[in-house]
Structure formats: structure tokens, C-alpha cells
Amino acid sequence: MNFRSPNQKARAKSLILKWFDENSQPPEMRGKLASGVDRFVDEIANRDSWSECMTILLGDHLAPHFHASGQGWRVAPCQKGLAVSTVVPGWGFGWRTAFRDEYVYDMLSWLGHYARQYIHRSHVAKVLMIAWERDRAVLHPFGSEAHSRRNGAVTPPVLPKNALSTAVEDSVNRWGRVEPAPRSRSRWTRRNTFDPAVHQAVFHFLRGQSLLSSGFELEALVAFDCVLQSLQTIGWSSVVGDPRRSRSDLIATLGLRQNDAQLAEHVYFLRNEFAAHAGGWRWWDTGEYVDDEFMERASDMALRVLNHAADAEPATRRINPEPDNWSDWLMDSFPLLFSAIWFRAG
């Protein structure tokens, strides 16, 4: 199978070469990279039967115990922690035979790796939010241990549900079985964390909780404001004012209360005056502005905005969280994904 739209391939190539031109790459490699992108696009189309089931262990024996699942992911509690398994396309391996040039291989094999990593982490982000909802637990998405199985390249292809069942069995054998645990009914099981704005907002919200628990109130305040800043990048269709520029307009667009808007603007003010920039007045006394009660209110406000934005996302959907074909999905979503997964020079 090859991609049906030459425009999608040209668009992907244009974005990659734009990055190349702006980041002081060796000029003699430009033509080879351009040809490599063509091969990359064709190769992932030929890999539709390839997949990888990735499993990570979140937390430790004190991690929340619950079951949860969705299309392409599953959570199983174990004695050592919470096992999260995801089925992703087989884009993270097997590139050595596709690219002879070392520079092209290095660039495009990493591109395949990062794209499939993004799919995995998008699923994990749901689990992180469920753990926070249930137990106020902040878990790290990288996990302390991991295992994986690759299918389709050498071994026969496997249906995602079968791959996940095998992964759960492997996890229990590795990390220990526990007593029956409840199944999560959280709305996060259905929310679209594939959208980079929602995904990034989850990152900032949980980072804020981690900073707050360690006594870094001002840094946590920046993270809570970044939750809103991330969500402003969605092209909201039911517009009140300019939600891309104003925190209060974003909150009005989402149908939240006026006092949330006022609090959000005050958080933004404190971020700019003391946290993100050097404040010009009473810097020793900033603790008076960020006491425990205020930080709890700021945290709750950020969570409300995140929840409402995630629930409203289907009306402005930019990326499909449950595609029938992953190679088509990558090309359809390439501009949005490339900006989220690829590095920019400083």
C-alpha cells in the first residue's frame, strides 16, 4: 500500500526540509534527506501490519490500584506498581535496511521512534490523570521498568486486543498479581490526549502538582498558568472574545464561571510579575500571594479548565485518537505532530 495523496508527502517533506534549512544542518545532505523522506513515507505505508506492544510500570507498590482500558491501551495493577500497556505502530525498529546513508538513517529512524513514542505517551497521559483523580497520585510517565513485544516484522501480526492480553499476563508474571481492583469509569478513559494541547496541558498540570508538593509554589503557579496557555492553542469555534490571547476569554468560551476567569487572570499576573520574570516590587513577600489556600484554588481552577477543554475538544477535533490506519493517520496529522515531537534549535 502507498499513500494516495502526493500532497501529504510533499507537505511532510516541506516541513522536514524547513527544519533542516533553519538548523545549520550539513548542506550536502539536503538532497539525500529529501529522498529519504519519500522512502520513509512509503515504508510506513508498507508496515501497516507491524506493531509493538509497550508496557511500563508506573509508581511502586503504593501506586493506585485500578483497571482501565480503551482502544489500544490497558491498565493492570500489580504488586510492584501500575502496569500500562499500549499498542503502537511498528515505527521504532527495522530502519537500517531502508536507509543506507547514516545521516538519513539517524534522522528518520528517530522520527519514526518519536512518532510511535507520542502515541504511547498519549495513552499514558490518560492513566496519569486517572491516578490523580482517584488518589492525588503524581506518577512519572517514563516508568521504572518496562517490557515490550514486536509483531509483524518477523513474527506474525497480532490483533491489538490479543497483544494487550499477552502484555497483561507478562506484567502480572513479572511484577506480581494483586487482589481484584476496581475498574475506573473516569472520563479520562475517553478524552482525546492525542491532541497536543490537551496532552501538554496534562503535563503542565501534573508538573504543577509535583512542584507544589516540594514547596516550589511560584514554579507551580507558572505550571498551572501553562495549562491554560497550552489549551489556548486549540482553534475554539464557539468564540467569546479571543481565547487564544486572553485567559478569561478561554474560560468564558468553555462555559466556566466568572470567578474562575478572575482567578486565572490573577494567576497570569503573578506569573508575569514574580515567577516568569524578575518582579520589580516586594519580591521577598511573594509568599503572601501564594499561600496554601490560594495555591489550592489555582490548582482546582487549572483542573476545571483542563477537564472542560478536554470535554469540549470533539467539537474542534484536530487529530483522530482512534484511527483505522496508522500510516494514513500520521500523514493526515503530520504538521500538528511534527511540531509536537521534533526538536527545535535554541
mmCIF file with all atom_site columns, N, CA and C in Angstrom, residues 207-208 210-222 290 295:
data_model
loop_
_atom_site.group_PDB
_atom_site.id
_atom_site.type_symbol
_atom_site.label_atom_id
_atom_site.label_alt_id
_atom_site.label_comp_id
_atom_site.label_asym_id
_atom_site.label_entity_id
_atom_site.label_seq_id
_atom_site.pdbx_PDB_ins_code
_atom_site.Cartn_x
_atom_site.Cartn_y
_atom_site.Cartn_z
_atom_site.occupancy
_atom_site.B_iso_or_equiv
_atom_site.pdbx_formal_charge
_atom_site.auth_seq_id
_atom_site.auth_comp_id
_atom_site.auth_asym_id
_atom_site.auth_atom_id
_atom_site.pdbx_PDB_model_num
ATOM 1  N N  . ARG A 1 207 ? 2.931  18.474 36.473 1.00 0.00 ? 207 ARG A N  1
ATOM 2  C CA . ARG A 1 207 ? 4.184  19.103 36.885 1.00 0.00 ? 207 ARG A CA 1
ATOM 3  C C  . ARG A 1 207 ? 3.924  20.125 37.989 1.00 0.00 ? 207 ARG A C  1
ATOM 4  N N  . GLY A 1 208 ? 2.851  20.862 37.858 1.00 0.00 ? 208 GLY A N  1
ATOM 5  C CA . GLY A 1 208 ? 2.489  21.808 38.908 1.00 0.00 ? 208 GLY A CA 1
ATOM 6  C C  . GLY A 1 208 ? 2.251  21.122 40.237 1.00 0.00 ? 208 GLY A C  1
ATOM 7  N N  . SER A 1 210 ? 3.551  18.279 41.221 1.00 0.00 ? 210 SER A N  1
ATOM 8  C CA . SER A 1 210 ? 4.835  17.808 41.719 1.00 0.00 ? 210 SER A CA 1
ATOM 9  C C  . SER A 1 210 ? 5.641  18.950 42.341 1.00 0.00 ? 210 SER A C  1
ATOM 10 N N  . LEU A 1 211 ? 5.660  20.098 41.680 1.00 0.00 ? 211 LEU A N  1
ATOM 11 C CA . LEU A 1 211 ? 6.375  21.258 42.217 1.00 0.00 ? 211 LEU A CA 1
ATOM 12 C C  . LEU A 1 211 ? 5.761  21.738 43.521 1.00 0.00 ? 211 LEU A C  1
ATOM 13 N N  . LEU A 1 212 ? 4.446  21.752 43.565 1.00 0.00 ? 212 LEU A N  1
ATOM 14 C CA . LEU A 1 212 ? 3.755  22.227 44.761 1.00 0.00 ? 212 LEU A CA 1
ATOM 15 C C  . LEU A 1 212 ? 4.052  21.327 45.950 1.00 0.00 ? 212 LEU A C  1
ATOM 16 N N  . SER A 1 213 ? 4.090  20.031 45.722 1.00 0.00 ? 213 SER A N  1
ATOM 17 C CA . SER A 1 213 ? 4.353  19.096 46.818 1.00 0.00 ? 213 SER A CA 1
ATOM 18 C C  . SER A 1 213 ? 5.774  19.243 47.356 1.00 0.00 ? 213 SER A C  1
ATOM 19 N N  . SER A 1 214 ? 6.671  19.829 46.574 1.00 0.00 ? 214 SER A N  1
ATOM 20 C CA . SER A 1 214 ? 8.054  20.029 47.002 1.00 0.00 ? 214 SER A CA 1
ATOM 21 C C  . SER A 1 214 ? 8.316  21.443 47.502 1.00 0.00 ? 214 SER A C  1
ATOM 22 N N  . GLY A 1 215 ? 7.265  22.249 47.608 1.00 0.00 ? 215 GLY A N  1
ATOM 23 C CA . GLY A 1 215 ? 7.407  23.587 48.159 1.00 0.00 ? 215 GLY A CA 1
ATOM 24 C C  . GLY A 1 215 ? 7.787  24.659 47.172 1.00 0.00 ? 215 GLY A C  1
ATOM 25 N N  . PHE A 1 216 ? 7.703  24.384 45.865 1.00 0.00 ? 216 PHE A N  1
ATOM 26 C CA . PHE A 1 216 ? 8.040  25.383 44.849 1.00 0.00 ? 216 PHE A CA 1
ATOM 27 C C  . PHE A 1 216 ? 6.751  26.051 44.349 1.00 0.00 ? 216 PHE A C  1
ATOM 28 N N  . GLU A 1 217 ? 6.198  26.932 45.170 1.00 0.00 ? 217 GLU A N  1
ATOM 29 C CA . GLU A 1 217 ? 4.893  27.499 44.870 1.00 0.00 ? 217 GLU A CA 1
ATOM 30 C C  . GLU A 1 217 ? 4.898  28.357 43.610 1.00 0.00 ? 217 GLU A C  1
ATOM 31 N N  . LEU A 1 218 ? 5.894  29.226 43.470 1.00 0.00 ? 218 LEU A N  1
ATOM 32 C CA . LEU A 1 218 ? 5.920  30.099 42.289 1.00 0.00 ? 218 LEU A CA 1
ATOM 33 C C  . LEU A 1 218 ? 6.091  29.290 41.011 1.00 0.00 ? 218 LEU A C  1
ATOM 34 N N  . GLU A 1 219 ? 6.937  28.284 41.047 1.00 0.00 ? 219 GLU A N  1
ATOM 35 C CA . GLU A 1 219 ? 7.127  27.445 39.868 1.00 0.00 ? 219 GLU A CA 1
ATOM 36 C C  . GLU A 1 219 ? 5.849  26.666 39.557 1.00 0.00 ? 219 GLU A C  1
ATOM 37 N N  . ALA A 1 220 ? 5.144  26.219 40.593 1.00 0.00 ? 220 ALA A N  1
ATOM 38 C CA . ALA A 1 220 ? 3.867  25.532 40.384 1.00 0.00 ? 220 ALA A CA 1
ATOM 39 C C  . ALA A 1 220 ? 2.848  26.468 39.774 1.00 0.00 ? 220 ALA A C  1
ATOM 40 N N  . LEU A 1 221 ? 2.884  27.743 40.196 1.00 0.00 ? 221 LEU A N  1
ATOM 41 C CA . LEU A 1 221 ? 1.953  28.723 39.644 1.00 0.00 ? 221 LEU A CA 1
ATOM 42 C C  . LEU A 1 221 ? 2.169  28.895 38.150 1.00 0.00 ? 221 LEU A C  1
ATOM 43 N N  . VAL A 1 222 ? 3.429  28.923 37.726 1.00 0.00 ? 222 VAL A N  1
ATOM 44 C CA . VAL A 1 222 ? 3.724  29.006 36.298 1.00 0.00 ? 222 VAL A CA 1
ATOM 45 C C  . VAL A 1 222 ? 3.147  27.793 35.573 1.00 0.00 ? 222 VAL A C  1
ATOM 46 N N  . VAL A 1 290 ? 0.891  33.550 47.573 1.00 0.00 ? 290 VAL A N  1
ATOM 47 C CA . VAL A 1 290 ? 0.776  32.143 47.149 1.00 0.00 ? 290 VAL A CA 1
ATOM 48 C C  . VAL A 1 290 ? 0.729  31.228 48.363 1.00 0.00 ? 290 VAL A C  1
ATOM 49 N N  . MET A 1 295 ? -3.002 28.524 46.473 1.00 0.00 ? 295 MET A N  1
ATOM 50 C CA . MET A 1 295 ? -2.472 27.522 45.550 1.00 0.00 ? 295 MET A CA 1
ATOM 51 C C  . MET A 1 295 ? -3.492 26.410 45.312 1.00 0.00 ? 295 MET A C  1
#
